[in-house]
C-alpha cells in the first residue's frame, strides 16, 4: 500500500514536467505559424504522422532495432568499463597511467569513432554497437576508477576492525561505495547511448530510427523527420522519467539532499 | 589481559612511539592522554591490528574487541538499525536477533523508533556519535578501544554520552583503552591515566584514580585536573610552561 | 430617517464586510438566474446596447455576482492578514450602495447609458482599492497580489465598456476576466487552504502531516494561466493558445501535489477546495483540446471554469469564512454537502448541454440553471442567521471565532 501511494505520488509529480513540455509545444506551434509547414510542421501534424508510422508498424519495428543496438553497446561498455575501471582504480600506478588515455577517449568526437567503425566493420550491426560502446566507455571507466580509488581509508579500517567476512566486505561496504560512483556514470552513459546510436544509424545502417530519419531527410519530408525525432525524444523522456529516475531515487535514498 | 612490551613504531624515518610498555587488566579503564601528534592513535591502531608494529610485542588476550573511531564513520547507505547491528552481522547472527539487539540498544541510547529507519545524513552529529557507540557496544566487547570519539561534540552532549558509556561499561565489566587530549574527560571516565610525551611518544607519567566513578562530581574533576596539570612531567608532555601557577595570559 | 441611520449604524449586518456581500451574493444569484431564464424564455428583453446577450449574462455573472463574494472575502481577509481595523457600517454601506447602483445601471443600460454604468462599476473598484491598499502597503506587502488582481479586473472592465462604446461585443474582454478570476482563485485559495489545513490538523493531532502551500508550483500555475489569458485575448482560438491551455491544465494538476498529504485530505471542506483546483484543470484542459482538435468546446470549457471552479470556490469560501468570522465553528451540517452536490450536478448538466449538442440541450441547460440556483438558495437560507444576527462568541467585528 505504501509502495502504491509512493508510486502514485511520483507519477503525479510528473505533471510539472508535462507542464514544461506543453509550453515547449506551444513554442514549437508558434515557430510553425511563423515559418510554415515546410520548415516546421505543427506538433499536431507531427503527432498525426507518428500515429501513421505506428499504424504501419514502422515505429515499433525501428524502435526495437535501435533500442537493441543501444542497449547492447551500453551493456558491453558497462561490463568492460566497470571491470577495467575498478581494476585501474585499485592501483595508483594504473590510475595514473589511464588518465591521459581516458582524456584521449573522451576528447575524440563520437563521429570520428563512427568513421573508424565504418572503415573497420562496414555497414554491419557492429558499427553502431561499437560506436555506442566506445562513446560510453570512458564515462563508465572514470566512474569505476573514482569509486575504486576512494575505497581505501575509513571503509578499509572499518571492515578490518569489525572483522567483516569477505561476503560482507563486498556486499555491505565496497560494492555500495563503488556503485555510488558507478550509478550516475551508468545513467549518463545510457542517455548517451541512445543519442549516439541514432547518429550511427543515420550514416551507417539501412534500418532503425536513424536510417528512417536519413530517408525522410532525403525525401525532404519535414513532417516525417519531425515525427521520427519526436519518437526519439519520447523514448528518451520515458526512459529518463519512468525508468532511470525511479531507480535513482530508490538506490540513492541514503544520499544527502536527495 | 593486554600486555605491550617495548613497542616502537616509526613511519618511514620518523619515530612516533618509543619503547612503550603497558598492561591493561580485565575491567579496567585506561586513558592515554597527550598532546596532538604524540602517537596516541598509532598506539590504538597497533592494538587493534590495523598496523603492524615496527618493533616490540603486543600480547592481546581479549577475545572481542570493538573500536569507536574519532568520526562516527557510519555506512551512509545503511539505515541506523543496520548500522547499529553491523558488527553482529559480521559474527553471523541472524537478522531477527540482530535487530532485537539494535532496538534495545537504540532505546538505551535515547534513539527513537523513527530514528532507526533514518539514514545517517538525516541525524545530527550527536546522534551519529551515539549510533557509532552503539555499533561498538552491540558486540558486547571485552575490550573497547576509543579514539577520541567525543572530541567534536559540545559539552552537554559529551556529558550525556559519558553517562551512557559508564553505564554500559559497568554492566559488562569491559576493559577500555581510550585515548584523548582532554584531561578532564580522562579524569571522569578512567581508572588509570598514562601521559604520553610528544615526538616520539613515550610514557611520562602514570596516575591512578581510586575513587569510584559515581563519586566523581564536577568539582572533584576540576580540582583533580588542576592538580594533575601541576606535575612538571605532565606539563612538559603537554608543552605547558614550567613556572607553576603562571598566569594563563 | 433617524431610525434608518440607527439601523445602519448598529445592525449586525453591517458589522463586517462579508455579511452584506455574502447575503447579496445569495440573493443576486437568484435574481440573476431568473432574469436570464426570463430572457431565454422571451419574457424579458435585454438592453439594446448589448449585441450579444451572452455578454450581458457573463458581465453580470462575473462583475455582479462573483465580485460581490470577492468584496466580502477581501474586506474580511485584509483585516485578518494585516490587523487593520474592519471596514464596516457606514463605509461598508457606501460600498454596498455603489455595488447595487452599478447593477441597476447595467440592467437598464439604455436608460442610464454606458458612461454612467462604466463610472459606477469603476467606482466600486476604486473604493475597494482605497480601503485595501493602505493597510496592505504598510503592514503586509506579500498580499499585494490581491491589489494587482483588483487592478486587472478594473482595467479589463473599463476596456470592456470602451469596446461596447465602439460597437464591439466586448466578449474577448470578458474571457480575459475569467482568466483573472482563475488567478484570484489560485491566490486566494492558497491562503484559505493553508489556514483550513492547520485548523483541521490541530483537531486531529494523530495525523503527522505537514501542509504547506509552497509558492513555486503556484507561481507556475499563475503565470501559465496569465499567459493563456493574454494570448487568447489577442489571438482567440490560436493553436498556440491551445497548447498553453493544456499547459495551464497540467500546471493545475501539478499544484495538487501540495494537496496529496494522505488521510488529512479526507475532510469535506478540504475536498471542496481540492475539487475547485480540479475544475480549473478540467476547464483549461477542455479549452485546450477544443482549440487543438477544432471542436466547439469553448462554452463547455468556460462553464467548467465558471460554474465549476468559480461557483464552488465562492460557496466554499462563503461557507467557511462566513461562519468563522461570524463567531461560529465551521459547519459539518448536511446542508453543506447538499450545496456542493447541487453545484456538482449543475456543472455536469451544463457540461452536457454544451459539449453534446442534441435536441435536449435546452432542457439540460434549464436543469443546470435550477440546480445551480438552488445551491445558492440553500446557502442563503442556512446562513441567514449567522450573517444577520450578532456574534455568539466574544469576538468583535470581523474577528475569527474566539472562545
mmCIF file of N, CA, C and O in Angstrom, chain A residues 99-130:
data_model
loop_
_atom_site.group_PDB
_atom_site.id
_atom_site.type_symbol
_atom_site.label_atom_id
_atom_site.label_comp_id
_atom_site.label_asym_id
_atom_site.label_seq_id
_atom_site.Cartn_x
_atom_site.Cartn_y
_atom_site.Cartn_z
ATOM 1 N N UNK A 99 44.795 7.890 -16.947
ATOM 2 C CA UNK A 99 44.219 9.229 -17.078
ATOM 3 C C UNK A 99 44.360 9.846 -18.471
ATOM 4 O O UNK A 99 43.368 10.243 -19.079
ATOM 5 N N UNK A 100 45.623 9.918 -18.997
ATOM 6 C CA UNK A 100 45.763 10.536 -20.333
ATOM 7 C C UNK A 100 44.996 9.771 -21.406
ATOM 8 O O UNK A 100 44.425 10.369 -22.320
ATOM 9 N N UNK A 101 44.956 8.440 -21.260
ATOM 10 C CA UNK A 101 44.254 7.633 -22.267
ATOM 11 C C UNK A 101 42.775 7.986 -22.272
ATOM 12 O O UNK A 101 42.153 8.143 -23.319
ATOM 13 N N UNK A 102 42.228 8.136 -21.058
ATOM 14 C CA UNK A 102 40.817 8.500 -20.956
ATOM 15 C C UNK A 102 40.572 9.880 -21.542
ATOM 16 O O UNK A 102 39.576 10.116 -22.220
ATOM 17 N N UNK A 103 41.518 10.801 -21.297
ATOM 18 C CA UNK A 103 41.375 12.140 -21.871
ATOM 19 C C UNK A 103 41.261 12.048 -23.389
ATOM 20 O O UNK A 103 40.447 12.720 -24.015
ATOM 21 N N UNK A 104 42.095 11.176 -23.985
ATOM 22 C CA UNK A 104 42.045 10.997 -25.440
ATOM 23 C C UNK A 104 40.674 10.439 -25.853
ATOM 24 O O UNK A 104 40.037 10.939 -26.783
ATOM 25 N N UNK A 105 40.217 9.407 -25.134
ATOM 26 C CA UNK A 105 38.942 8.767 -25.491
ATOM 27 C C UNK A 105 37.779 9.748 -25.365
ATOM 28 O O UNK A 105 36.900 9.790 -26.216
ATOM 29 N N UNK A 106 37.779 10.523 -24.269
ATOM 30 C CA UNK A 106 36.689 11.480 -24.064
ATOM 31 C C UNK A 106 36.753 12.568 -25.127
ATOM 32 O O UNK A 106 35.728 13.008 -25.655
ATOM 33 N N UNK A 107 37.975 12.982 -25.443
ATOM 34 C CA UNK A 107 38.151 14.093 -26.377
ATOM 35 C C UNK A 107 37.816 13.742 -27.816
ATOM 36 O O UNK A 107 37.454 14.613 -28.604
ATOM 37 N N UNK A 108 37.942 12.460 -28.185
ATOM 38 C CA UNK A 108 37.674 12.082 -29.574
ATOM 39 C C UNK A 108 36.183 12.196 -29.856
ATOM 40 O O UNK A 108 35.376 11.598 -29.154
ATOM 41 N N UNK A 109 35.801 12.946 -30.876
ATOM 42 C CA UNK A 109 34.366 13.093 -31.141
ATOM 43 C C UNK A 109 33.754 11.760 -31.577
ATOM 44 O O UNK A 109 34.399 11.000 -32.317
ATOM 45 N N UNK A 110 32.534 11.460 -31.125
ATOM 46 C CA UNK A 110 31.886 10.190 -31.477
ATOM 47 C C UNK A 110 31.819 9.989 -32.991
ATOM 48 O O UNK A 110 31.926 8.872 -33.481
ATOM 49 N N UNK A 111 31.684 11.082 -33.732
ATOM 50 C CA UNK A 111 31.576 10.959 -35.184
ATOM 51 C C UNK A 111 32.870 10.389 -35.763
ATOM 52 O O UNK A 111 32.855 9.650 -36.746
ATOM 53 N N UNK A 112 34.011 10.716 -35.127
ATOM 54 C CA UNK A 112 35.291 10.169 -35.586
ATOM 55 C C UNK A 112 35.321 8.664 -35.373
ATOM 56 O O UNK A 112 35.768 7.891 -36.235
ATOM 57 N N UNK A 113 34.826 8.233 -34.208
ATOM 58 C CA UNK A 113 34.739 6.788 -33.937
ATOM 59 C C UNK A 113 33.863 6.109 -34.973
ATOM 60 O O UNK A 113 34.150 5.009 -35.436
ATOM 61 N N UNK A 114 32.789 6.814 -35.341
ATOM 62 C CA UNK A 114 31.852 6.244 -36.296
ATOM 63 C C UNK A 114 32.557 6.013 -37.645
ATOM 64 O O UNK A 114 32.408 4.954 -38.266
ATOM 65 N N UNK A 115 33.342 7.011 -38.057
ATOM 66 C CA UNK A 115 34.074 6.877 -39.320
ATOM 67 C C UNK A 115 34.997 5.665 -39.261
ATOM 68 O O UNK A 115 35.015 4.818 -40.176
ATOM 69 N N UNK A 116 35.723 5.554 -38.149
ATOM 70 C CA UNK A 116 36.626 4.401 -37.994
ATOM 71 C C UNK A 116 35.842 3.094 -38.016
ATOM 72 O O UNK A 116 36.221 2.123 -38.685
ATOM 73 N N UNK A 117 34.720 3.076 -37.299
ATOM 74 C CA UNK A 117 33.915 1.860 -37.223
ATOM 75 C C UNK A 117 33.416 1.464 -38.599
ATOM 76 O O UNK A 117 33.397 0.274 -38.959
ATOM 77 N N UNK A 118 33.039 2.453 -39.402
ATOM 78 C CA UNK A 118 32.558 2.135 -40.754
ATOM 79 C C UNK A 118 33.681 1.555 -41.596
ATOM 80 O O UNK A 118 33.472 0.650 -42.410
ATOM 81 N N UNK A 119 34.900 2.095 -41.378
ATOM 82 C CA UNK A 119 36.045 1.545 -42.115
ATOM 83 C C UNK A 119 36.337 0.117 -41.663
ATOM 84 O O UNK A 119 36.664 -0.751 -42.472
ATOM 85 N N UNK A 120 36.206 -0.122 -40.369
ATOM 86 C CA UNK A 120 36.556 -1.447 -39.845
ATOM 87 C C UNK A 120 35.454 -2.481 -40.084
ATOM 88 O O UNK A 120 35.718 -3.610 -40.440
ATOM 89 N N UNK A 121 34.217 -2.072 -39.801
ATOM 90 C CA UNK A 121 33.139 -3.073 -39.803
ATOM 91 C C UNK A 121 32.185 -2.946 -40.982
ATOM 92 O O UNK A 121 31.302 -3.774 -41.164
ATOM 93 N N UNK A 122 32.287 -1.861 -41.739
ATOM 94 C CA UNK A 122 31.361 -1.666 -42.844
ATOM 95 C C UNK A 122 29.956 -1.388 -42.346
ATOM 96 O O UNK A 122 29.754 -0.987 -41.197
ATOM 97 N N UNK A 123 28.967 -1.586 -43.187
ATOM 98 C CA UNK A 123 27.585 -1.287 -42.802
ATOM 99 C C UNK A 123 26.955 -2.467 -42.092
ATOM 100 O O UNK A 123 25.955 -3.021 -42.544
ATOM 101 N N UNK A 124 27.553 -2.852 -40.992
ATOM 102 C CA UNK A 124 27.013 -4.002 -40.271
ATOM 103 C C UNK A 124 26.530 -3.580 -38.892
ATOM 104 O O UNK A 124 26.802 -2.475 -38.440
ATOM 105 N N UNK A 125 25.885 -4.505 -38.224
ATOM 106 C CA UNK A 125 25.441 -4.281 -36.845
ATOM 107 C C UNK A 125 26.565 -3.750 -35.969
ATOM 108 O O UNK A 125 26.346 -2.930 -35.085
ATOM 109 N N UNK A 126 27.760 -4.278 -36.217
ATOM 110 C CA UNK A 126 28.885 -3.949 -35.337
ATOM 111 C C UNK A 126 29.169 -2.457 -35.307
ATOM 112 O O UNK A 126 29.628 -1.932 -34.291
ATOM 113 N N UNK A 127 28.889 -1.763 -36.411
ATOM 114 C CA UNK A 127 29.250 -0.344 -36.476
ATOM 115 C C UNK A 127 28.519 0.495 -35.419
ATOM 116 O O UNK A 127 29.182 1.135 -34.602
ATOM 117 N N UNK A 128 27.179 0.496 -35.394
ATOM 118 C CA UNK A 128 26.538 1.304 -34.340
ATOM 119 C C UNK A 128 26.857 0.800 -32.935
ATOM 120 O O UNK A 128 27.053 1.606 -32.022
ATOM 121 N N UNK A 129 26.924 -0.515 -32.789
ATOM 122 C CA UNK A 129 27.189 -1.050 -31.450
ATOM 123 C C UNK A 129 28.569 -0.619 -30.961
ATOM 124 O O UNK A 129 28.734 -0.168 -29.824
ATOM 125 N N UNK A 130 29.541 -0.722 -31.835
ATOM 126 C CA UNK A 130 30.891 -0.318 -31.440
ATOM 127 C C UNK A 130 30.933 1.165 -31.094
ATOM 128 O O UNK A 130 31.540 1.569 -30.103
#
